[in-house]
PDB file of C-alpha atoms in Angstrom:
ATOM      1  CA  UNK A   1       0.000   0.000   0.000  1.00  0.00           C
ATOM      2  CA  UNK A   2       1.219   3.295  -0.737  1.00  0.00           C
ATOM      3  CA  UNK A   3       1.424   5.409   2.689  1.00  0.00           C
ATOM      4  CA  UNK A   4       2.044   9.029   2.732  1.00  0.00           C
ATOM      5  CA  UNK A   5       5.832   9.416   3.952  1.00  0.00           C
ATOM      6  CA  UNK A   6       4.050  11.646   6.526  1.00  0.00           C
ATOM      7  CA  UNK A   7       1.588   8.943   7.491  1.00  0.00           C
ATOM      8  CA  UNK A   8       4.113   6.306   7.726  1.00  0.00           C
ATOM      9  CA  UNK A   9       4.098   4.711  11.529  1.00  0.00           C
ATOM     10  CA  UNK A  10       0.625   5.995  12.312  1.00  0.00           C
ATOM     11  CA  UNK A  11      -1.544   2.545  14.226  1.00  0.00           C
ATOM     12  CA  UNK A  12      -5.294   2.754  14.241  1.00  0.00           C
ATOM     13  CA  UNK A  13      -6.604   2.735  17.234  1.00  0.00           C
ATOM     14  CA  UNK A  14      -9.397   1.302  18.864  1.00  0.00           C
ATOM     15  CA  UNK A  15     -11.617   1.998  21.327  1.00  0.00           C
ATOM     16  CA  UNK A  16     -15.337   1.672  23.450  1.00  0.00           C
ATOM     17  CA  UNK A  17     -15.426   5.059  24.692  1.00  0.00           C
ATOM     18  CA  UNK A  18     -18.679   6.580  22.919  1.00  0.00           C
ATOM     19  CA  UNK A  19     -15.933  10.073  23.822  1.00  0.00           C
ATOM     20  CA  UNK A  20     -12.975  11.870  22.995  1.00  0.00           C
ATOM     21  CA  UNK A  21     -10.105   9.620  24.582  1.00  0.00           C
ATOM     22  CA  UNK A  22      -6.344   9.828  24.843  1.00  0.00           C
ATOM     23  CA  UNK A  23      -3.343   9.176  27.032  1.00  0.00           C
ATOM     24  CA  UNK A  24      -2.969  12.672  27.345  1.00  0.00           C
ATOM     25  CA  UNK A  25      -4.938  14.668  30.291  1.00  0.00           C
ATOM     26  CA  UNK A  26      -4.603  18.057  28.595  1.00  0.00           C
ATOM     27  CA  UNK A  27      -6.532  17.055  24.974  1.00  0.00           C
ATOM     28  CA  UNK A  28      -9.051  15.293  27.016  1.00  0.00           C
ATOM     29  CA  UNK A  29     -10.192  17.848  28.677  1.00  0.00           C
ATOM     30  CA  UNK A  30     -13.127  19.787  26.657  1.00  0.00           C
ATOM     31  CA  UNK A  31     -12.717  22.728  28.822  1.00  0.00           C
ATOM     32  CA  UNK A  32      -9.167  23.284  27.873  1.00  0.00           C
ATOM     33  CA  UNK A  33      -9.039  22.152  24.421  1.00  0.00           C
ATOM     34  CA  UNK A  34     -11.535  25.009  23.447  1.00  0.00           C
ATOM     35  CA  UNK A  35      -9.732  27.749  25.648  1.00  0.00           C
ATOM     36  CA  UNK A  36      -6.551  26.338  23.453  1.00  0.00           C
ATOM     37  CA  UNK A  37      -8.805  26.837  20.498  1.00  0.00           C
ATOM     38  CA  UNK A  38      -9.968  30.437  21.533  1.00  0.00           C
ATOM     39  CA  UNK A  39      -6.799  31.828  22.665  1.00  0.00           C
ATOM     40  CA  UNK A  40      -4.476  30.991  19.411  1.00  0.00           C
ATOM     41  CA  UNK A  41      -7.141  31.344  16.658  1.00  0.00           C
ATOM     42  CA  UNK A  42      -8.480  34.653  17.608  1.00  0.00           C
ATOM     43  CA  UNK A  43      -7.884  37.781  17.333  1.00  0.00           C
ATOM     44  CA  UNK A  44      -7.483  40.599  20.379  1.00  0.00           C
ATOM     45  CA  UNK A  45     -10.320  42.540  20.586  1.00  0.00           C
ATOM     46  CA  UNK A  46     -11.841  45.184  23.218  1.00  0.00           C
ATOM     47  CA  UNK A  47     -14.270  42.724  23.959  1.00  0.00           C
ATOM     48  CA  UNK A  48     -12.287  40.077  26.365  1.00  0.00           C
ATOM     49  CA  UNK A  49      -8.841  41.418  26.781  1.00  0.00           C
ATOM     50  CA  UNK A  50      -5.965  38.576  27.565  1.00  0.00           C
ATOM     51  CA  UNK A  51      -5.529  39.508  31.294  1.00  0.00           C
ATOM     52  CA  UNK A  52      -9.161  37.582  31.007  1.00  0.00           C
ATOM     53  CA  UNK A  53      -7.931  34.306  29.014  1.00  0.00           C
ATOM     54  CA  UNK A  54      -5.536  33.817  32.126  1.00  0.00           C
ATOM     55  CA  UNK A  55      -8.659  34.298  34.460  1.00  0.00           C
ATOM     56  CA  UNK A  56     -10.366  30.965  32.377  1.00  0.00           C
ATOM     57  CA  UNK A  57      -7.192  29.232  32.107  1.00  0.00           C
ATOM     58  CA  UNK A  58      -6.093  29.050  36.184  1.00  0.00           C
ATOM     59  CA  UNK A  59      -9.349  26.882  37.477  1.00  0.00           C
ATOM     60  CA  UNK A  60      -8.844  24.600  34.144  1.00  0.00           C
ATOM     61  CA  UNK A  61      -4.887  23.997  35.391  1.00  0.00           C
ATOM     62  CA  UNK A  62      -6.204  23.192  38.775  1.00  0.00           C
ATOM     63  CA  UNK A  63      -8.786  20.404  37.685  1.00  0.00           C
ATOM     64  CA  UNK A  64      -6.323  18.398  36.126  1.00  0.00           C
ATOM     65  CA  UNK A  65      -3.153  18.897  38.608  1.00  0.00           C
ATOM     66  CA  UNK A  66      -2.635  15.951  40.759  1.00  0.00           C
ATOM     67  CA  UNK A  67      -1.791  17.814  43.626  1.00  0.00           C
ATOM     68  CA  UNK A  68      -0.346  15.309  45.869  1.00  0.00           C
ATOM     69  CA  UNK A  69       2.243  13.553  43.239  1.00  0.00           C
ATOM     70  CA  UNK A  70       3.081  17.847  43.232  1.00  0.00           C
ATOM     71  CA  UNK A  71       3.673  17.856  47.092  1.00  0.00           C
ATOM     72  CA  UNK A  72       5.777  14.518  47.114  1.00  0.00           C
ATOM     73  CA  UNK A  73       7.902  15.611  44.159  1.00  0.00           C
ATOM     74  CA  UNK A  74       8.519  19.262  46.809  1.00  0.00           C
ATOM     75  CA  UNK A  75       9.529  17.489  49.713  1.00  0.00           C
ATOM     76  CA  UNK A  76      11.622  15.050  47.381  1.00  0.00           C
ATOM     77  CA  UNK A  77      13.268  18.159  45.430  1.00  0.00           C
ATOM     78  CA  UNK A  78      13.944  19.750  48.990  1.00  0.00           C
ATOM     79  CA  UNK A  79      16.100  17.043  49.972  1.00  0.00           C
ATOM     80  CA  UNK A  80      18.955  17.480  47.500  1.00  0.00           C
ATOM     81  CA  UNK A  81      17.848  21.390  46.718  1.00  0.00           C
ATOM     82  CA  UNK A  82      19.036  23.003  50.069  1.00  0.00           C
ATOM     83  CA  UNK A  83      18.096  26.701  48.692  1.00  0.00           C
ATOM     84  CA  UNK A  84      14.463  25.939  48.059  1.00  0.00           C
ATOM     85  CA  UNK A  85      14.064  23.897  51.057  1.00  0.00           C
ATOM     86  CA  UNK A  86      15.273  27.214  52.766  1.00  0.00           C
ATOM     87  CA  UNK A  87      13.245  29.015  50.894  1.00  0.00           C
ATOM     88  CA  UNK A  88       9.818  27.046  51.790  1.00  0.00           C
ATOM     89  CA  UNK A  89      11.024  27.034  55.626  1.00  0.00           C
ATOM     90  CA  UNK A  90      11.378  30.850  55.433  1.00  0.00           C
ATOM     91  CA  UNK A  91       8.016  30.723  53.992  1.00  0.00           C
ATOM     92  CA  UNK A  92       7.841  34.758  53.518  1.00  0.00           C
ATOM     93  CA  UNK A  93       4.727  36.203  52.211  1.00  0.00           C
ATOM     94  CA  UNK A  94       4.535  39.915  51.483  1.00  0.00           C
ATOM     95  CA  UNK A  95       1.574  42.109  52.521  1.00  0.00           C
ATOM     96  CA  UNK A  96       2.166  45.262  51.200  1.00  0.00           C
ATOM     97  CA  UNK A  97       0.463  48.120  49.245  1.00  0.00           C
ATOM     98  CA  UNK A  98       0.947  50.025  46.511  1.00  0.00           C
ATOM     99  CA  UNK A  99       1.276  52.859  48.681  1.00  0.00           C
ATOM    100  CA  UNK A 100       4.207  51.615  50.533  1.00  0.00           C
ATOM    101  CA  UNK A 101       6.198  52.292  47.817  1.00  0.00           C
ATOM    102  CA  UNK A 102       5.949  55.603  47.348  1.00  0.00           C
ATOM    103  CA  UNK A 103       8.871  56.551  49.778  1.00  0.00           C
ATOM    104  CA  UNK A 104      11.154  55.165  47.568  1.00  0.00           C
ATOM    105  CA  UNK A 105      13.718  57.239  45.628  1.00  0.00           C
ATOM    106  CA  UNK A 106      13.629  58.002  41.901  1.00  0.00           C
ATOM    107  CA  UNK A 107      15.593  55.413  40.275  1.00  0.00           C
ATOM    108  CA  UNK A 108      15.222  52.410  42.569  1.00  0.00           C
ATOM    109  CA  UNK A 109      13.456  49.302  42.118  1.00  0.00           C
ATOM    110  CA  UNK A 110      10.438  50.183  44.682  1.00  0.00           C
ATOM    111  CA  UNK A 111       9.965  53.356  43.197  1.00  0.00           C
ATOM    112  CA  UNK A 112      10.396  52.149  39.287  1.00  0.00           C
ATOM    113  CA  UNK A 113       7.311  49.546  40.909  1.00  0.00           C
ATOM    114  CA  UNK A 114       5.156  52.205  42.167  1.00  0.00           C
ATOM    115  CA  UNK A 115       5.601  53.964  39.003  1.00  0.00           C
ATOM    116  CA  UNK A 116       4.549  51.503  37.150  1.00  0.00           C
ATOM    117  CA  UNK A 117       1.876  50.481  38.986  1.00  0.00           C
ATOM    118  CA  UNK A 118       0.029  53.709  39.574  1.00  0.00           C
ATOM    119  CA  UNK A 119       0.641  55.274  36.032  1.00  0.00           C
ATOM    120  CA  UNK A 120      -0.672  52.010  34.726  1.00  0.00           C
ATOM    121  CA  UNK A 121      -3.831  51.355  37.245  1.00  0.00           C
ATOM    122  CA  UNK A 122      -2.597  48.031  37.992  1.00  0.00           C
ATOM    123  CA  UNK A 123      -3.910  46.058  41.330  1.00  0.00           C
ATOM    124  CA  UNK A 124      -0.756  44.366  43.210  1.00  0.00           C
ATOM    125  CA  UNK A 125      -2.940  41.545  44.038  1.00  0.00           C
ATOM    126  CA  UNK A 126      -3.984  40.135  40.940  1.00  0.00           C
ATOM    127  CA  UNK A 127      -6.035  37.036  42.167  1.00  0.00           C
ATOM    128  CA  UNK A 128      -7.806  37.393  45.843  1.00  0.00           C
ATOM    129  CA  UNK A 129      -5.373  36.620  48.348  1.00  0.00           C
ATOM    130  CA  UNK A 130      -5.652  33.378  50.052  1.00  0.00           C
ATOM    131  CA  UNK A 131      -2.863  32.063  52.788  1.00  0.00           C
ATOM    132  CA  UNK A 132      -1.402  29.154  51.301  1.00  0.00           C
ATOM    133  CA  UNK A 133      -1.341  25.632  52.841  1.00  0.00           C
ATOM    134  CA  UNK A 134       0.678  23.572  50.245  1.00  0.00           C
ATOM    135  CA  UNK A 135       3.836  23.844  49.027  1.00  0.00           C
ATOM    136  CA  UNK A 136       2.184  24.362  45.126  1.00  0.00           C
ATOM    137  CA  UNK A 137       0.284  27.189  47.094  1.00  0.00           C
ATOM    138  CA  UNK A 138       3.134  28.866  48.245  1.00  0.00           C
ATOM    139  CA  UNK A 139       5.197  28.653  44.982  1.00  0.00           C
ATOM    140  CA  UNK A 140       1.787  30.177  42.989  1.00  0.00           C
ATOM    141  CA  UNK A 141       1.433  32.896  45.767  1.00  0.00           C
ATOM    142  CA  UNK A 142       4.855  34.238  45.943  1.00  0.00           C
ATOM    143  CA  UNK A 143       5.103  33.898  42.037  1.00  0.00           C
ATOM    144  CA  UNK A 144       1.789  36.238  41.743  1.00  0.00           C
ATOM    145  CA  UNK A 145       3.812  38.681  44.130  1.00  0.00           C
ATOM    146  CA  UNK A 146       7.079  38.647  42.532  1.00  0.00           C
ATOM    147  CA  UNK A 147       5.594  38.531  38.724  1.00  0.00           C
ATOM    148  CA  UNK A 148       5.077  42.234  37.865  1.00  0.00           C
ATOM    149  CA  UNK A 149       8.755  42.808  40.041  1.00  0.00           C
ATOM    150  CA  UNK A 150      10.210  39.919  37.216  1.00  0.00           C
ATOM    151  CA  UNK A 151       9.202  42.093  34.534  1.00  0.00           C
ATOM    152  CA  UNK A 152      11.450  45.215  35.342  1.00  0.00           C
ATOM    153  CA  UNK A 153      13.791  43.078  36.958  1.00  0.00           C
ATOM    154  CA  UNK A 154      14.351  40.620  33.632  1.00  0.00           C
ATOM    155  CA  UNK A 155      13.320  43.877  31.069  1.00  0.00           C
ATOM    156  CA  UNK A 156      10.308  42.871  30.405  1.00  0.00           C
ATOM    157  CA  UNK A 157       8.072  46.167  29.625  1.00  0.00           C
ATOM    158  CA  UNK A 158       4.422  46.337  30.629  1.00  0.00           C
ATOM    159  CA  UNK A 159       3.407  45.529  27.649  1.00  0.00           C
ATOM    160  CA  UNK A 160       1.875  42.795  25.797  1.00  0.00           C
ATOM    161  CA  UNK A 161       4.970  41.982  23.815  1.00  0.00           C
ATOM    162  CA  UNK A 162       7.133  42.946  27.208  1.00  0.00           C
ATOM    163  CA  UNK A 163       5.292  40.258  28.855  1.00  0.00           C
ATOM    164  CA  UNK A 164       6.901  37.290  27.174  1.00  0.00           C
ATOM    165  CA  UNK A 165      10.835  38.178  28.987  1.00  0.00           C
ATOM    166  CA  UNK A 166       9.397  37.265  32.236  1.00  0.00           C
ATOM    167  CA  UNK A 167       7.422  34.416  31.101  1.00  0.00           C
ATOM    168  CA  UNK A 168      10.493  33.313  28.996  1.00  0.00           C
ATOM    169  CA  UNK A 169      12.377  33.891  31.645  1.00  0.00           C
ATOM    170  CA  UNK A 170      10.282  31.612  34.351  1.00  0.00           C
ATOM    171  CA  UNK A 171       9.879  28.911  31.541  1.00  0.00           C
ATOM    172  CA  UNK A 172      13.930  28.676  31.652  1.00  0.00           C
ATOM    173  CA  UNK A 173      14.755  29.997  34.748  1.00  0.00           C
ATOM    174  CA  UNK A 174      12.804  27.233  36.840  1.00  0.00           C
ATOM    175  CA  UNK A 175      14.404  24.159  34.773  1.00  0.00           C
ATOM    176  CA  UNK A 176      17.791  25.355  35.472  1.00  0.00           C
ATOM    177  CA  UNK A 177      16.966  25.725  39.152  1.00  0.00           C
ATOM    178  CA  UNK A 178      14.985  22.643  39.644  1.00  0.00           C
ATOM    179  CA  UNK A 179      16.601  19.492  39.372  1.00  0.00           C
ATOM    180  CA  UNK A 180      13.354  17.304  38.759  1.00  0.00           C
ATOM    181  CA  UNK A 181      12.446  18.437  35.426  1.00  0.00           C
ATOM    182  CA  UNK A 182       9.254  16.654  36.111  1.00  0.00           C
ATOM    183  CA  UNK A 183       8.056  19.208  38.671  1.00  0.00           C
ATOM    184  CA  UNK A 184       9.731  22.149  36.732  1.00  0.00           C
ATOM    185  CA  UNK A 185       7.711  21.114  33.705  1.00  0.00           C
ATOM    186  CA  UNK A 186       4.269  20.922  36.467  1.00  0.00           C
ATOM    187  CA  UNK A 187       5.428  24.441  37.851  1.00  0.00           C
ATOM    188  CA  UNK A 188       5.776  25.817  34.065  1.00  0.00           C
ATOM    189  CA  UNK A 189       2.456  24.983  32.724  1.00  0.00           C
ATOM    190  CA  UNK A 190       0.606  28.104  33.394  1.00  0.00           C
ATOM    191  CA  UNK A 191       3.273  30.058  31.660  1.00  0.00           C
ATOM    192  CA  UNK A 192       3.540  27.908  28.773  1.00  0.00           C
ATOM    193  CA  UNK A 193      -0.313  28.073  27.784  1.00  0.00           C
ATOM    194  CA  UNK A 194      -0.235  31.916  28.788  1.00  0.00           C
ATOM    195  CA  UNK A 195       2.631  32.379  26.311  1.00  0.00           C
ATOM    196  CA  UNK A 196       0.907  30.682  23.833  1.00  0.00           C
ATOM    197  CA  UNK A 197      -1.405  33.480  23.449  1.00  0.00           C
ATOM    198  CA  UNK A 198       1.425  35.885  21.945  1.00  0.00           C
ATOM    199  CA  UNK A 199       3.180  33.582  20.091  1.00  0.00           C
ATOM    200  CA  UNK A 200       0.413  32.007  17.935  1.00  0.00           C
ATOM    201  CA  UNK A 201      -1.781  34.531  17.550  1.00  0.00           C
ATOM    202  CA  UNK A 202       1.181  37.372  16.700  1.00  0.00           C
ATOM    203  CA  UNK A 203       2.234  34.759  13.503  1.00  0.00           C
ATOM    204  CA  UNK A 204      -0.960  34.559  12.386  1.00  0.00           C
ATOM    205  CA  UNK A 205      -2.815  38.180  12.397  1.00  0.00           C
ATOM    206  CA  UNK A 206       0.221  40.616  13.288  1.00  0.00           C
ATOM    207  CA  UNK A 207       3.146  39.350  11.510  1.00  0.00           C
ATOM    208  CA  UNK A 208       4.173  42.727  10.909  1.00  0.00           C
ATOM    209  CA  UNK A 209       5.610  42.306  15.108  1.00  0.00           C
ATOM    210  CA  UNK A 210       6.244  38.656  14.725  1.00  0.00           C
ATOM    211  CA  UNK A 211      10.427  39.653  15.400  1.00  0.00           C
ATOM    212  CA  UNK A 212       9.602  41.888  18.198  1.00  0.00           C
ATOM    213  CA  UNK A 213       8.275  38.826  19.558  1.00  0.00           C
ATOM    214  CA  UNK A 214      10.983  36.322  18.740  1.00  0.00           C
ATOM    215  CA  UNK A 215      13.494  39.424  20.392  1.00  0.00           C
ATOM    216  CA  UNK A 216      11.154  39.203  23.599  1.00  0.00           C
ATOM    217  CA  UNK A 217      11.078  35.916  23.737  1.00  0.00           C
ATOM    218  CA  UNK A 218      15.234  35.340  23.188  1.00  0.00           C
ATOM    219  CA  UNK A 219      15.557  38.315  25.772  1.00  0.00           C
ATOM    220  CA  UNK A 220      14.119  36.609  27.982  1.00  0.00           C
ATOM    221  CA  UNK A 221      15.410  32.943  27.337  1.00  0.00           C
ATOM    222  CA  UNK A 222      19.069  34.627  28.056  1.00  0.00           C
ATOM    223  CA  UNK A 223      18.030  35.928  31.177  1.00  0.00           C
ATOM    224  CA  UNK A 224      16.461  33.197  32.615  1.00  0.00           C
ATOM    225  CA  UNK A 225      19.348  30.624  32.077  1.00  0.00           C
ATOM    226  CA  UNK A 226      22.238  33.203  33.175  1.00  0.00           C
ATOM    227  CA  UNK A 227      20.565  33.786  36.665  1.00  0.00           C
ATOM    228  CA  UNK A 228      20.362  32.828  40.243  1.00  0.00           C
ATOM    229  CA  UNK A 229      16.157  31.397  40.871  1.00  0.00           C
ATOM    230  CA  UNK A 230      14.048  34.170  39.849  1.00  0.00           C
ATOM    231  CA  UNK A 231      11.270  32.328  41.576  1.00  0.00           C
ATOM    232  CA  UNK A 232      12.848  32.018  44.857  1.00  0.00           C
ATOM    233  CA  UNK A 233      14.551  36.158  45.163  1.00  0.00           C
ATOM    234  CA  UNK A 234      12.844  38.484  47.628  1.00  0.00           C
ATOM    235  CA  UNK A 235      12.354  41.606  46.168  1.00  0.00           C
ATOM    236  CA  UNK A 236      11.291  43.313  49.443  1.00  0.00           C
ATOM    237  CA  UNK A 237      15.083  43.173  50.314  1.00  0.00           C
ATOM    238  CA  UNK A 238      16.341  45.516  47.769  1.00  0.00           C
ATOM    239  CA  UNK A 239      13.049  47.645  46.966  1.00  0.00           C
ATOM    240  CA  UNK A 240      15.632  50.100  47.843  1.00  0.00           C
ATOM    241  CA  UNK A 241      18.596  49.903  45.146  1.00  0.00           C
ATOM    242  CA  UNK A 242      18.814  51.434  41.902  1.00  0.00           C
ATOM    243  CA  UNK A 243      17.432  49.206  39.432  1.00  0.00           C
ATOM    244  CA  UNK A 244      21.095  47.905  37.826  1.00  0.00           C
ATOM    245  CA  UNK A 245      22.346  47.401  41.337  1.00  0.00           C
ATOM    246  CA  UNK A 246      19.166  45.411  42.199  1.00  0.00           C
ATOM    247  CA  UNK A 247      19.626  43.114  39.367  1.00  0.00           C
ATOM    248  CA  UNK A 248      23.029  42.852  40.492  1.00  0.00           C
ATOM    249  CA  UNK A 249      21.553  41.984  44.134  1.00  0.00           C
ATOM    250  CA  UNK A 250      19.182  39.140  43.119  1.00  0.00           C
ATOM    251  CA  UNK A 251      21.959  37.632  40.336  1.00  0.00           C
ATOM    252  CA  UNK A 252      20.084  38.727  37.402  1.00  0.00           C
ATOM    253  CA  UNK A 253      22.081  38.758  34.817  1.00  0.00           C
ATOM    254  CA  UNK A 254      21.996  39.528  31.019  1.00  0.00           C
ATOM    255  CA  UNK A 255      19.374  41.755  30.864  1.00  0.00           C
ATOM    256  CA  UNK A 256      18.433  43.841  27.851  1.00  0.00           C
ATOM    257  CA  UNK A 257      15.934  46.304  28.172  1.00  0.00           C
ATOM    258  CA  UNK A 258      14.104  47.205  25.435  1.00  0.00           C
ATOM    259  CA  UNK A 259      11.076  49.613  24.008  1.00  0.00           C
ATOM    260  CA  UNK A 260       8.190  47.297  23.231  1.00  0.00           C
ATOM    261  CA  UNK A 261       5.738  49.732  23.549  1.00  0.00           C
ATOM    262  CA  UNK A 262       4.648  50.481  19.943  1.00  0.00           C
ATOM    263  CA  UNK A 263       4.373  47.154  19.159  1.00  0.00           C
ATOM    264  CA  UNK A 264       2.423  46.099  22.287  1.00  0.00           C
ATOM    265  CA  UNK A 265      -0.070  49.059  21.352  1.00  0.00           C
ATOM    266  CA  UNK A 266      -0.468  47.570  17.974  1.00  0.00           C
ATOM    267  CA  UNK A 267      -0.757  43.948  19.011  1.00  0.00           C
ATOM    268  CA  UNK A 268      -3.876  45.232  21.180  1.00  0.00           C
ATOM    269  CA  UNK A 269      -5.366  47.351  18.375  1.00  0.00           C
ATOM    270  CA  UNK A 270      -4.803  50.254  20.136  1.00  0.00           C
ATOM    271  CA  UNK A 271      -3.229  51.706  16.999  1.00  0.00           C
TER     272      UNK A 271
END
């Protein structure tokens, strides 16, 4: 029979289920496969901006973590990782404001924050707070604290194409820190689908920024696999520095920062 070279190796198989069946968890869930589906076909729109996709996407994740193979593969990871073992006994959790930035000086990291944050009418919380009682819970709390700190810290602008350094960051960052790639890969599935959004939907209706994105993307690559854990630095201790000396301070290193700004405004229509 003549097979397709492409074709060649494919098995039929066959099953009872009267439903969509694989060995993969992800494409058999409905719920996920049409967020997939909605998030890299479409295009942005006033409508539902993407801070909203990541709002659908975080109670999907949940459903179909299995949270106690998580836990186990923490406490096994703590045993030959001494730093985050340290790090989960320290178990600090920030509770500040926006408006306990504001004493900082021009320049420094706390003050580039507050910037940011009020000039942009951005909420430091970004899901309700809830004290954590797992290790997953601490890792997803701190990481909502530290994330909009990760994207002046790795030169990641507040933008939509600025937002793939820190993600690009995290997604390399975290492997290199980890040593069970098995749990890095569970603690870097958010950011994979939520990067997903820019990549595939930038190729296919704004190619015109498609390099911007690739540069973003590198950027933050570099970054991520040049420095100490990202996911593990407390920022609260050098709020204080200037922003180069605060990279210095949390071993960030290899940081380019660069205007995305145009090209974020166009990705979101707004020009």
């Amino acid at each position: 029979m003549n097979v397709p070279y492409l074709m060649r190796g494919v098995l039929p198989v066959e099953t009872e289920s009267s439903i969509l069946k694989s060995s993969s968890k992800y494409l058999n869930n409905s719920k996920l496969r049409e967020w997939l589906a909605f998030i890299a076909l479409r295009k942005n729109g006033k409508d539902f901006p993407p801070p909203a996709e990541m709002y659908e996407i975080l109670p999907i994740i949940e459903e179909l973590r299995d949270h106690a193979k998580i836990e186990q593969m923490f406490e096994d990871e703590r045993k030959v990782n001494p730093k985050l073992d340290a790090w989960f006994k320290e178990g600090f959790i920030s509770s500040f404001t926006i408006e306990d930035f504001a004493k900082y000086a021009p320049g420094t990291l706390g003050n580039t924050f507050y910037k940011q944050m009020t000039e942009g009418n951005y909420d430091i919380q970004i899901v309700p707070f809830k004290a954590p009682t797992t290790q997953l819970e601490f890792y997803n709390t701190r990481s909502g604290q530290t994330h909009d700190f990760e994207h002046i810290l790795t030169g990641g602008p507040f933008n939509f194409m600025g937002e793939l350094v820190p993600y690009w960051a995290r997604l390399t960052n975290v492997f290199k820190h980890i040593k069970n790639q098995e749990l890095a890969g569970e603690l870097s599935v958010l950011m994979m689908f939520g990067t997903l959004r820019y990549m595939v939907r930038t190729l296919l209706h704004y190619p015109d920024i498609w390099l911007t994105a690739v540069g973003s993307i590198q950027r933050g690559a570099h970054v991520g696999m040049g420095s100490d854990a990202i996911f593990m630095m407390k920022v609260e201790d050098g709020l204080h520095l200037p922003l180069e000396q605060a990279r210095e301070f949390f071993g960030i290193r290899g940081v380019v920062d660069v205007d995305t700004s145009r090209e974020g405004a166009y990705f979101t229509g707004a020009m």
